Amino acid sequence: MINVTINGKHISVAKDSTIMEAAKANSISIPNLCYLENVHKFGSCRICVVEVKGAKTLQASCMTVVSEGMEINTNSDKVRKARKVLYELLLSDHSKDCLSCKRNQSCELQELGKTLGVEETRFEGEHSEHYLDTSVSLTRDMSKCILCRRCVTVCNQIQGAGVLNAQNRGFDTVIGPAMNLPLGSVNCVYCGQCSVVCPVGAIKETDAIQKVWNAINDPGKRVVVQAAPAVRVALGEEFGYKPGTQVTGKMAAALHALGFADVFDTNFAADLTIMEEGTELLHRLTHALTGSHAALPMITSCSPGWIKYVEHTYPNQLDHLSTCKSPHMMLGALIKSYYAEKIKINPKDIFVVSIMPCTAKKFEISRNEMKVNGVANVDAVLTTRELAAMIKEAGIDFRGLEDEEFDNPLGMSTGAADIFGVTGGVMEAALRTVYELVTGREIPFDGLHVTPIVGLDRVKTAEIKIENPVEAYKFLDGVTVKVAVTSGLKGANQLMEQVKNGKSPYHFIEVMGCPGGCITGGGQPRSSDPDVRMKRMKGLYSEDEGKTLRKSHENPYIASIYTEYLDHPCGHKSHELLHTHYVKRGIYNELTEEGSSEKELQPVKKNAPKRSVPSENTADVHSQTHKVHEQIESERILALEAENARLKNELDDSLETVNIFKRVIADYSNKRK
Amino acid sequence: MSEKNVKCESCTNQKSQKFDEIANIIDLYKDKEGSLIQVLHLAQEIYGYLPLELQKMIATSMEIPLSEVSGVITFYSFFSTTPRGEHTIRVCLGTACYVRGGKKLVERLQEILNVQIGETTQDGKFTFEIARCIGACGLAPAMMIDKKVYKQVNVNKLESILSKY
Ligand code: SF4
Ligand code: SF4
Ligand code: SF4
Ligand code: FES
Ligand code: FES
């Protein structure tokens, strides 16, 4: 332990903790902006500065580690002034159109202004040039970016996708893909994890709300909605409920109230997925064990971010992916065929909306492989956040709603479907059904939970030995089925390297693209609760446990859709409606047709005069800001000067290295001759 | 109609030779800590500039995300992603030079060379850029042509300076 004084109070704190952590542990909160607990520590905004006795400059408390005897003041006059100036400087290069910004009232920058008590912005500086980049899933408005780099950390360190990084330098710095290429032209998987951590309106889902309102208002359309499992344990957070609260009934009621003609449940299709995917697995196992070829391990295909990742990164391993569409696509296909026939309506007049915890699903519905006779399975995807916005916009008092049910025939589901929303859930649901089909007995785990694959670890594995199978599966007798589960693309990468090298010991792998699974998908409410994943996970397991039917094959509506319409799992109709195929993309999209075009992003000039030569009055602003800087501290200027000097040295060094390398090259070419 | 038909064969050969050469260098330096900048330097030395295609090749063989490679390239002003002229003119627009007429130099040079900032002249002779303080503040306005620093530059002398190149 280390003894320090914060604001005159003597406290002892754990070694290696930062001033910020020490303060927090003692109920002192320090305003901050770029810092994100447990995720990101970079020290770029310096809003969290504090005074440390004896130090020449103010210290960024999120980066500075405590030392014995440190005397810290988090709330001196100097500190308060510095924070305000830093904040105002941030604002001077910000588009500030709060009233029309999606993050209005849920913006960390706005919130901070309130905390700091900033009432005026004294600096109206020049604005850096900005990019507005709209892709099917995500929209980046760089005029709002405050360069905190949380998205960079998440995209590189957590997802390992490496799509976002800082480009250019200094005033021209912009966070984005290489050479400011549009997100839609690179290997972004649309997981949306960047949009969850962004403190401001710089990265957000591409809006589908208006499209949905238009459909609802169109008398010629029957607008049908479905909601994914993970939505029901997170939507409540937007209305003040604790993370993990199950608001299934209120959600169904709100969807009815919004004017949707039918409110179906993606969970129904999750049960269906288990039937299809379980059967597919058994087919592959049969082939493999009876001597013919089958790509094993088979890998789940419910997560469109994960699918896009494989297509970019492992284009030669696509045959390992299950051919099953993701549940909401299956349901969309059934709504426009089975249900359309049932209610005698032309599928073209049906508009299907999916409420998803996911931004990648917005991309998924646009895939050509997902169309049946040229008709898209699903017409619009709303994220959980967007649904909440619509409910608020419609003036529905969510908390006051009476619980309602989903509509039939596509609204009933078993507990197995609920856990589709959390890592390990698809696997557990599949095992509950497959084990029982093969052995005629229930899976031998307490409460039907396959414990080794429950929880939030990155990679989880389990082995299940098949003994005394029923007659049809005698060839599986004594076989130990090995499975692995992972969530987040870092873990997926680990398992895929094994697959690529032919070293994967598994038969079946579940992958979800977001860490923790759909519960923390890119379209879920943003949360400052570090335990949010755990709480939402518990919410889903208790939804499962609350149901009488907890195995997909026990769902009576599933049984009847097979007798009435689909015939049998993986049959002809299923293949037409419920299965799909994948596209080889390559890391630079070089394997696709469009991949060759390298169109540069068109910069939008929102508030952004072309900055080639600074104008007179901006120089004025510069000198003004310099003055303010000098007044409070010259830290930033010092840093810049130091950086200048460093760069000059670096240039010299580099020139020297160049000379050395020239010699190396000369050697080379001599040797070759 | 594909691009291939348009390009002359010897150019394509030269290009792939250069790519091979760069690939060899990467093999040599790949596993060394912090070698990206060195590799980029050499690649630019060999290829003249660092177009996206080359960046992709470097990213793939060094197993670094493309966005990081381009991030480094665009961070340092001595890397270029477009073909460069024989000589590089950098006019300083740091505070001192800005105040003492750097902007006039920029305007005049734009006229003379008929290019915008960051562009290269038609004849491939000059690439025109601006710099932020080149350490000659006392004798502002300053500019650099390649490694030579010109101090207290008079707008009217620009043409004669350029004629030396
Ligand atoms: S991101 Fe900027 S414009 Fe949007 S609400 Fe926040 S402060 Fe306002
Ligand atoms: S959506 Fe995912 S892959 Fe794409 S930029 Fe954001 S974090 Fe990276
Ligand atoms: S886009 Fe958002 S998360 Fe990324 S650096 Fe900008 S403000 Fe931060
Ligand atoms: S919160 Fe500490 S530097 Fe941004
Ligand atoms: S400002 Fe031009 S040399 Fe310093």
Short mmCIF file of N, CA, C and O in Angstrom, two decimals, chain A residues 81-181:
data_model
loop_
_atom_site.label_atom_id
_atom_site.label_comp_id
_atom_site.label_asym_id
_atom_site.label_seq_id
_atom_site.Cartn_x
_atom_site.Cartn_y
_atom_site.Cartn_z
N LYS A 81 -9.73 25.87 -13.61
CA LYS A 81 -9.58 26.75 -14.78
C LYS A 81 -9.00 26.00 -15.96
O LYS A 81 -9.44 26.14 -17.09
N ALA A 82 -7.97 25.19 -15.66
CA ALA A 82 -7.32 24.45 -16.74
C ALA A 82 -8.33 23.55 -17.45
O ALA A 82 -8.39 23.50 -18.67
N ARG A 83 -9.15 22.87 -16.66
CA ARG A 83 -10.12 21.96 -17.27
C ARG A 83 -11.08 22.72 -18.19
O ARG A 83 -11.39 22.27 -19.28
N LYS A 84 -11.51 23.88 -17.69
CA LYS A 84 -12.45 24.64 -18.51
C LYS A 84 -11.81 25.05 -19.82
O LYS A 84 -12.43 24.95 -20.88
N VAL A 85 -10.57 25.54 -19.74
CA VAL A 85 -9.93 25.98 -20.98
C VAL A 85 -9.74 24.81 -21.93
O VAL A 85 -10.02 24.90 -23.13
N LEU A 86 -9.30 23.69 -21.39
CA LEU A 86 -9.12 22.51 -22.24
C LEU A 86 -10.44 22.12 -22.90
O LEU A 86 -10.49 21.78 -24.08
N TYR A 87 -11.48 22.20 -22.12
CA TYR A 87 -12.80 21.86 -22.64
C TYR A 87 -13.20 22.82 -23.76
O TYR A 87 -13.68 22.41 -24.81
N GLU A 88 -12.98 24.10 -23.51
CA GLU A 88 -13.36 25.08 -24.52
C GLU A 88 -12.55 24.89 -25.80
O GLU A 88 -13.05 25.08 -26.90
N LEU A 89 -11.28 24.52 -25.63
CA LEU A 89 -10.47 24.28 -26.82
C LEU A 89 -11.00 23.09 -27.61
O LEU A 89 -11.03 23.10 -28.84
N LEU A 90 -11.44 22.07 -26.88
CA LEU A 90 -12.05 20.92 -27.56
C LEU A 90 -13.25 21.39 -28.38
O LEU A 90 -13.43 21.02 -29.54
N LEU A 91 -14.07 22.21 -27.75
CA LEU A 91 -15.28 22.68 -28.42
C LEU A 91 -14.98 23.56 -29.62
O LEU A 91 -15.76 23.62 -30.56
N SER A 92 -13.83 24.25 -29.58
CA SER A 92 -13.55 25.19 -30.66
C SER A 92 -13.38 24.47 -32.00
O SER A 92 -13.52 25.06 -33.05
N ASP A 93 -13.09 23.17 -31.95
CA ASP A 93 -12.98 22.42 -33.21
C ASP A 93 -14.04 21.32 -33.24
O ASP A 93 -13.80 20.20 -33.64
N HIS A 94 -15.23 21.66 -32.79
CA HIS A 94 -16.30 20.66 -32.73
C HIS A 94 -17.52 21.24 -33.43
O HIS A 94 -17.75 22.44 -33.36
N SER A 95 -18.30 20.40 -34.08
CA SER A 95 -19.37 20.98 -34.90
C SER A 95 -20.54 21.54 -34.08
O SER A 95 -21.26 22.40 -34.55
N LYS A 96 -20.70 21.06 -32.84
CA LYS A 96 -21.68 21.66 -31.90
C LYS A 96 -23.11 21.79 -32.44
O LYS A 96 -23.80 22.73 -32.09
N ASP A 97 -23.54 20.88 -33.29
CA ASP A 97 -24.94 20.97 -33.69
C ASP A 97 -25.77 20.01 -32.84
O ASP A 97 -26.49 19.16 -33.35
N CYS A 98 -25.65 20.19 -31.53
CA CYS A 98 -26.29 19.28 -30.57
C CYS A 98 -27.76 19.01 -30.89
O CYS A 98 -28.23 17.89 -30.76
N LEU A 99 -28.47 20.06 -31.28
CA LEU A 99 -29.92 19.90 -31.43
C LEU A 99 -30.27 18.86 -32.48
O LEU A 99 -31.29 18.19 -32.38
N SER A 100 -29.42 18.71 -33.48
CA SER A 100 -29.72 17.72 -34.49
C SER A 100 -28.78 16.53 -34.42
O SER A 100 -28.63 15.78 -35.36
N CYS A 101 -28.14 16.35 -33.27
CA CYS A 101 -27.18 15.27 -33.13
C CYS A 101 -27.82 14.09 -32.43
O CYS A 101 -28.57 14.26 -31.47
N LYS A 102 -27.50 12.89 -32.92
CA LYS A 102 -28.09 11.69 -32.33
C LYS A 102 -27.72 11.51 -30.87
O LYS A 102 -28.42 10.85 -30.12
N ARG A 103 -26.58 12.06 -30.48
CA ARG A 103 -26.14 11.85 -29.11
C ARG A 103 -26.65 12.93 -28.17
O ARG A 103 -26.28 12.94 -26.99
N ASN A 104 -27.45 13.86 -28.67
CA ASN A 104 -27.98 14.91 -27.80
C ASN A 104 -28.57 14.26 -26.56
O ASN A 104 -29.37 13.33 -26.65
N GLN A 105 -28.18 14.71 -25.39
CA GLN A 105 -28.65 14.20 -24.10
C GLN A 105 -28.05 12.85 -23.71
O GLN A 105 -28.35 12.32 -22.65
N SER A 106 -27.24 12.26 -24.59
CA SER A 106 -26.56 11.04 -24.15
C SER A 106 -25.10 11.16 -24.57
O SER A 106 -24.47 10.19 -24.94
N CYS A 107 -24.60 12.39 -24.47
CA CYS A 107 -23.28 12.68 -25.00
C CYS A 107 -22.33 12.96 -23.85
O CYS A 107 -22.62 13.75 -22.97
N GLU A 108 -21.18 12.30 -23.86
CA GLU A 108 -20.25 12.49 -22.76
C GLU A 108 -19.60 13.87 -22.79
O GLU A 108 -19.21 14.40 -21.76
N LEU A 109 -19.51 14.45 -23.99
CA LEU A 109 -18.92 15.78 -24.09
C LEU A 109 -19.87 16.84 -23.51
O LEU A 109 -19.46 17.72 -22.76
N GLN A 110 -21.13 16.70 -23.85
CA GLN A 110 -22.15 17.60 -23.27
C GLN A 110 -22.17 17.48 -21.75
O GLN A 110 -22.14 18.47 -21.02
N GLU A 111 -22.22 16.24 -21.29
CA GLU A 111 -22.29 15.93 -19.87
C GLU A 111 -21.11 16.58 -19.14
O GLU A 111 -21.28 17.18 -18.08
N LEU A 112 -19.94 16.47 -19.76
CA LEU A 112 -18.74 17.03 -19.15
C LEU A 112 -18.85 18.54 -19.01
O LEU A 112 -18.47 19.12 -17.99
N GLY A 113 -19.42 19.19 -20.04
CA GLY A 113 -19.59 20.63 -19.98
C GLY A 113 -20.43 21.03 -18.77
O GLY A 113 -20.15 22.00 -18.08
N LYS A 114 -21.45 20.21 -18.54
CA LYS A 114 -22.32 20.46 -17.38
C LYS A 114 -21.52 20.30 -16.10
O LYS A 114 -21.56 21.15 -15.21
N THR A 115 -20.77 19.22 -16.00
CA THR A 115 -19.97 18.95 -14.81
C THR A 115 -18.98 20.07 -14.54
O THR A 115 -18.78 20.49 -13.40
N LEU A 116 -18.36 20.55 -15.61
CA LEU A 116 -17.33 21.57 -15.42
C LEU A 116 -17.92 22.96 -15.25
O LEU A 116 -17.22 23.90 -14.90
N GLY A 117 -19.20 23.09 -15.52
CA GLY A 117 -19.82 24.40 -15.37
C GLY A 117 -19.36 25.40 -16.43
O GLY A 117 -19.20 26.58 -16.15
N VAL A 118 -19.15 24.92 -17.65
CA VAL A 118 -18.73 25.83 -18.71
C VAL A 118 -19.97 26.51 -19.28
O VAL A 118 -20.93 25.85 -19.65
N GLU A 119 -19.94 27.84 -19.34
CA GLU A 119 -21.12 28.54 -19.81
C GLU A 119 -20.90 29.27 -21.12
O GLU A 119 -21.82 29.68 -21.78
N GLU A 120 -19.65 29.47 -21.46
CA GLU A 120 -19.39 30.20 -22.70
C GLU A 120 -18.27 29.48 -23.42
O GLU A 120 -17.51 28.74 -22.82
N THR A 121 -18.20 29.67 -24.73
CA THR A 121 -17.02 29.18 -25.41
C THR A 121 -16.34 30.39 -26.01
O THR A 121 -16.89 31.08 -26.85
N ARG A 122 -15.13 30.64 -25.52
CA ARG A 122 -14.46 31.87 -25.91
C ARG A 122 -13.73 31.75 -27.23
O ARG A 122 -13.40 32.72 -27.86
N PHE A 123 -13.43 30.55 -27.62
CA PHE A 123 -12.61 30.39 -28.82
C PHE A 123 -13.45 29.84 -29.95
O PHE A 123 -14.04 28.78 -29.83
N GLU A 124 -13.51 30.58 -31.04
CA GLU A 124 -14.11 30.00 -32.22
C GLU A 124 -12.98 29.86 -33.20
O GLU A 124 -12.60 30.81 -33.87
N GLY A 125 -12.37 28.72 -33.22
CA GLY A 125 -11.15 28.54 -34.02
C GLY A 125 -11.46 28.00 -35.38
O GLY A 125 -12.61 27.82 -35.75
N GLU A 126 -10.40 27.75 -36.13
CA GLU A 126 -10.64 27.13 -37.43
C GLU A 126 -10.98 25.67 -37.18
O GLU A 126 -10.59 25.08 -36.18
N HIS A 127 -11.76 25.13 -38.09
CA HIS A 127 -12.14 23.73 -37.95
C HIS A 127 -11.31 22.89 -38.88
O HIS A 127 -11.04 23.27 -40.00
N SER A 128 -10.91 21.74 -38.38
CA SER A 128 -10.16 20.87 -39.27
C SER A 128 -11.13 20.30 -40.30
O SER A 128 -12.34 20.31 -40.12
N GLU A 129 -10.58 19.83 -41.40
CA GLU A 129 -11.44 19.29 -42.46
C GLU A 129 -12.03 17.97 -42.01
O GLU A 129 -11.36 17.18 -41.38
N HIS A 130 -13.26 17.75 -42.37
CA HIS A 130 -13.90 16.58 -41.80
C HIS A 130 -14.47 15.66 -42.83
O HIS A 130 -14.77 16.05 -43.94
N TYR A 131 -14.63 14.44 -42.39
CA TYR A 131 -15.17 13.44 -43.27
C TYR A 131 -16.52 12.96 -42.75
O TYR A 131 -16.68 12.75 -41.57
N LEU A 132 -17.44 12.82 -43.65
CA LEU A 132 -18.68 12.17 -43.30
C LEU A 132 -18.71 10.91 -44.13
O LEU A 132 -18.65 10.96 -45.35
N ASP A 133 -18.70 9.79 -43.46
CA ASP A 133 -18.57 8.52 -44.16
C ASP A 133 -19.74 7.63 -43.78
O ASP A 133 -19.86 7.22 -42.64
N THR A 134 -20.60 7.38 -44.74
CA THR A 134 -21.77 6.57 -44.45
C THR A 134 -21.64 5.20 -45.10
O THR A 134 -21.49 5.11 -46.30
N SER A 135 -21.69 4.16 -44.29
CA SER A 135 -21.72 2.81 -44.83
C SER A 135 -23.07 2.21 -44.48
O SER A 135 -23.86 2.84 -43.78
N VAL A 136 -23.36 0.99 -44.93
CA VAL A 136 -24.67 0.41 -44.63
C VAL A 136 -24.93 0.30 -43.14
O VAL A 136 -26.06 0.45 -42.69
N SER A 137 -23.87 0.06 -42.37
CA SER A 137 -24.07 -0.16 -40.94
C SER A 137 -23.76 1.05 -40.08
O SER A 137 -24.48 1.36 -39.15
N LEU A 138 -22.64 1.71 -40.39
CA LEU A 138 -22.16 2.76 -39.50
C LEU A 138 -21.92 4.06 -40.24
O LEU A 138 -21.56 4.05 -41.42
N THR A 139 -22.12 5.15 -39.53
CA THR A 139 -21.85 6.46 -40.09
C THR A 139 -20.80 7.14 -39.23
O THR A 139 -20.93 7.18 -38.01
N ARG A 140 -19.76 7.65 -39.87
CA ARG A 140 -18.72 8.35 -39.12
C ARG A 140 -18.77 9.82 -39.49
O ARG A 140 -18.67 10.19 -40.65
N ASP A 141 -18.97 10.66 -38.49
CA ASP A 141 -18.98 12.10 -38.73
C ASP A 141 -17.79 12.68 -37.97
O ASP A 141 -17.86 12.92 -36.76
N MET A 142 -16.70 12.87 -38.69
CA MET A 142 -15.46 13.22 -38.01
C MET A 142 -15.43 14.67 -37.52
O MET A 142 -14.50 15.07 -36.84
N SER A 143 -16.47 15.45 -37.85
CA SER A 143 -16.49 16.80 -37.31
C SER A 143 -16.83 16.76 -35.82
O SER A 143 -16.73 17.75 -35.12
N LYS A 144 -17.25 15.58 -35.34
CA LYS A 144 -17.58 15.46 -33.91
C LYS A 144 -16.52 14.71 -33.13
O LYS A 144 -16.61 14.59 -31.92
N CYS A 145 -15.55 14.18 -33.83
CA CYS A 145 -14.54 13.36 -33.17
C CYS A 145 -13.67 14.21 -32.26
O CYS A 145 -13.21 15.27 -32.63
N ILE A 146 -13.46 13.74 -31.03
CA ILE A 146 -12.61 14.48 -30.10
C ILE A 146 -11.25 13.79 -29.93
O ILE A 146 -10.51 14.09 -29.00
N LEU A 147 -10.96 12.84 -30.80
CA LEU A 147 -9.66 12.17 -30.84
C LEU A 147 -9.30 11.46 -29.54
O LEU A 147 -8.13 11.39 -29.17
N CYS A 148 -10.30 10.91 -28.87
CA CYS A 148 -10.01 10.19 -27.64
C CYS A 148 -9.36 8.84 -27.92
O CYS A 148 -8.70 8.27 -27.08
N ARG A 149 -9.58 8.31 -29.10
CA ARG A 149 -9.01 7.05 -29.56
C ARG A 149 -9.54 5.81 -28.85
O ARG A 149 -8.90 4.75 -28.87
N ARG A 150 -10.67 5.92 -28.20
CA ARG A 150 -11.25 4.70 -27.63
C ARG A 150 -11.53 3.69 -28.74
O ARG A 150 -11.32 2.50 -28.59
N CYS A 151 -12.06 4.20 -29.87
CA CYS A 151 -12.41 3.29 -30.96
C CYS A 151 -11.19 2.58 -31.51
O CYS A 151 -11.26 1.42 -31.92
N VAL A 152 -10.05 3.28 -31.50
CA VAL A 152 -8.82 2.67 -32.01
C VAL A 152 -8.44 1.49 -31.12
O VAL A 152 -8.11 0.40 -31.60
N THR A 153 -8.51 1.70 -29.80
CA THR A 153 -8.18 0.63 -28.87
C THR A 153 -9.10 -0.57 -29.08
O THR A 153 -8.66 -1.71 -29.15
N VAL A 154 -10.40 -0.29 -29.17
CA VAL A 154 -11.36 -1.39 -29.29
C VAL A 154 -11.16 -2.14 -30.61
O VAL A 154 -11.12 -3.37 -30.64
N CYS A 155 -11.00 -1.40 -31.68
CA CYS A 155 -10.90 -2.04 -33.00
C CYS A 155 -9.60 -2.83 -33.14
O CYS A 155 -9.58 -3.88 -33.77
N ASN A 156 -8.52 -2.34 -32.53
CA ASN A 156 -7.23 -3.02 -32.67
C ASN A 156 -6.97 -4.02 -31.55
O ASN A 156 -6.71 -5.18 -31.80
N GLN A 157 -7.04 -3.54 -30.30
CA GLN A 157 -6.65 -4.41 -29.19
C GLN A 157 -7.72 -5.43 -28.85
O GLN A 157 -7.42 -6.55 -28.53
N ILE A 158 -8.97 -5.02 -28.86
CA ILE A 158 -10.02 -5.95 -28.42
C ILE A 158 -10.53 -6.79 -29.57
O ILE A 158 -10.63 -8.00 -29.47
N GLN A 159 -10.84 -6.16 -30.70
CA GLN A 159 -11.35 -6.93 -31.83
C GLN A 159 -10.25 -7.44 -32.76
O GLN A 159 -10.47 -8.36 -33.54
N GLY A 160 -9.08 -6.82 -32.70
CA GLY A 160 -8.01 -7.27 -33.58
C GLY A 160 -8.33 -7.07 -35.05
O GLY A 160 -7.77 -7.73 -35.91
N ALA A 161 -9.27 -6.16 -35.34
CA ALA A 161 -9.64 -5.95 -36.74
C ALA A 161 -8.69 -4.96 -37.42
O ALA A 161 -8.43 -5.05 -38.62
N GLY A 162 -8.16 -4.03 -36.65
CA GLY A 162 -7.15 -3.12 -37.20
C GLY A 162 -7.66 -2.19 -38.29
O GLY A 162 -6.90 -1.79 -39.16
N VAL A 163 -8.93 -1.85 -38.22
CA VAL A 163 -9.50 -1.01 -39.28
C VAL A 163 -9.27 0.48 -39.00
O VAL A 163 -8.95 1.25 -39.89
N LEU A 164 -9.44 0.87 -37.74
CA LEU A 164 -9.34 2.29 -37.39
C LEU A 164 -7.98 2.60 -36.79
O LEU A 164 -7.49 1.87 -35.93
N ASN A 165 -7.36 3.66 -37.26
CA ASN A 165 -6.14 4.16 -36.65
C ASN A 165 -6.04 5.64 -36.94
O ASN A 165 -6.72 6.15 -37.84
N ALA A 166 -5.17 6.32 -36.20
CA ALA A 166 -5.00 7.75 -36.46
C ALA A 166 -4.28 7.94 -37.78
O ALA A 166 -3.26 7.30 -38.04
N GLN A 167 -4.80 8.80 -38.62
CA GLN A 167 -4.15 9.15 -39.88
C GLN A 167 -3.75 10.62 -39.81
O GLN A 167 -4.40 11.41 -39.14
N ASN A 168 -2.69 10.98 -40.51
CA ASN A 168 -2.16 12.35 -40.50
C ASN A 168 -1.66 12.73 -39.11
O ASN A 168 -1.57 11.87 -38.23
N ARG A 169 -1.39 14.02 -38.92
CA ARG A 169 -0.86 14.40 -37.61
C ARG A 169 -1.34 15.78 -37.22
O ARG A 169 -1.85 16.54 -38.04
N GLY A 170 -1.13 16.07 -35.94
CA GLY A 170 -1.43 17.39 -35.41
C GLY A 170 -2.87 17.78 -35.70
O GLY A 170 -3.79 16.99 -35.53
N PHE A 171 -3.00 18.98 -36.18
CA PHE A 171 -4.32 19.53 -36.43
C PHE A 171 -5.11 18.72 -37.45
O PHE A 171 -6.34 18.68 -37.44
N ASP A 172 -4.40 18.06 -38.35
CA ASP A 172 -5.08 17.31 -39.42
C ASP A 172 -5.40 15.88 -39.04
O ASP A 172 -5.91 15.11 -39.86
N THR A 173 -5.10 15.50 -37.81
CA THR A 173 -5.34 14.12 -37.40
C THR A 173 -6.80 13.74 -37.57
O THR A 173 -7.70 14.49 -37.21
N VAL A 174 -7.01 12.58 -38.14
CA VAL A 174 -8.37 12.07 -38.22
C VAL A 174 -8.30 10.58 -37.96
O VAL A 174 -7.33 9.91 -38.31
N ILE A 175 -9.31 10.06 -37.26
CA ILE A 175 -9.33 8.64 -36.96
C ILE A 175 -10.10 7.94 -38.06
O ILE A 175 -11.24 8.30 -38.34
N GLY A 176 -9.49 6.97 -38.68
CA GLY A 176 -10.21 6.30 -39.75
C GLY A 176 -9.41 5.18 -40.37
O GLY A 176 -8.31 4.88 -39.94
N PRO A 177 -9.98 4.56 -41.39
CA PRO A 177 -9.28 3.51 -42.11
C PRO A 177 -8.09 4.09 -42.89
O PRO A 177 -7.96 5.31 -43.01
N ALA A 178 -7.27 3.23 -43.42
CA ALA A 178 -6.09 3.64 -44.17
C ALA A 178 -6.45 4.66 -45.23
O ALA A 178 -7.44 4.51 -45.94
N MET A 179 -5.65 5.71 -45.35
CA MET A 179 -5.78 6.72 -46.40
C MET A 179 -7.20 7.29 -46.48
O MET A 179 -7.64 7.72 -47.54
N ASN A 180 -7.91 7.26 -45.36
CA ASN A 180 -9.29 7.75 -45.31
C ASN A 180 -10.20 7.09 -46.33
O ASN A 180 -11.13 7.70 -46.86
N LEU A 181 -9.96 5.83 -46.58
CA LEU A 181 -10.88 5.08 -47.43
C LEU A 181 -12.20 4.94 -46.68
O LEU A 181 -12.23 4.91 -45.46
#
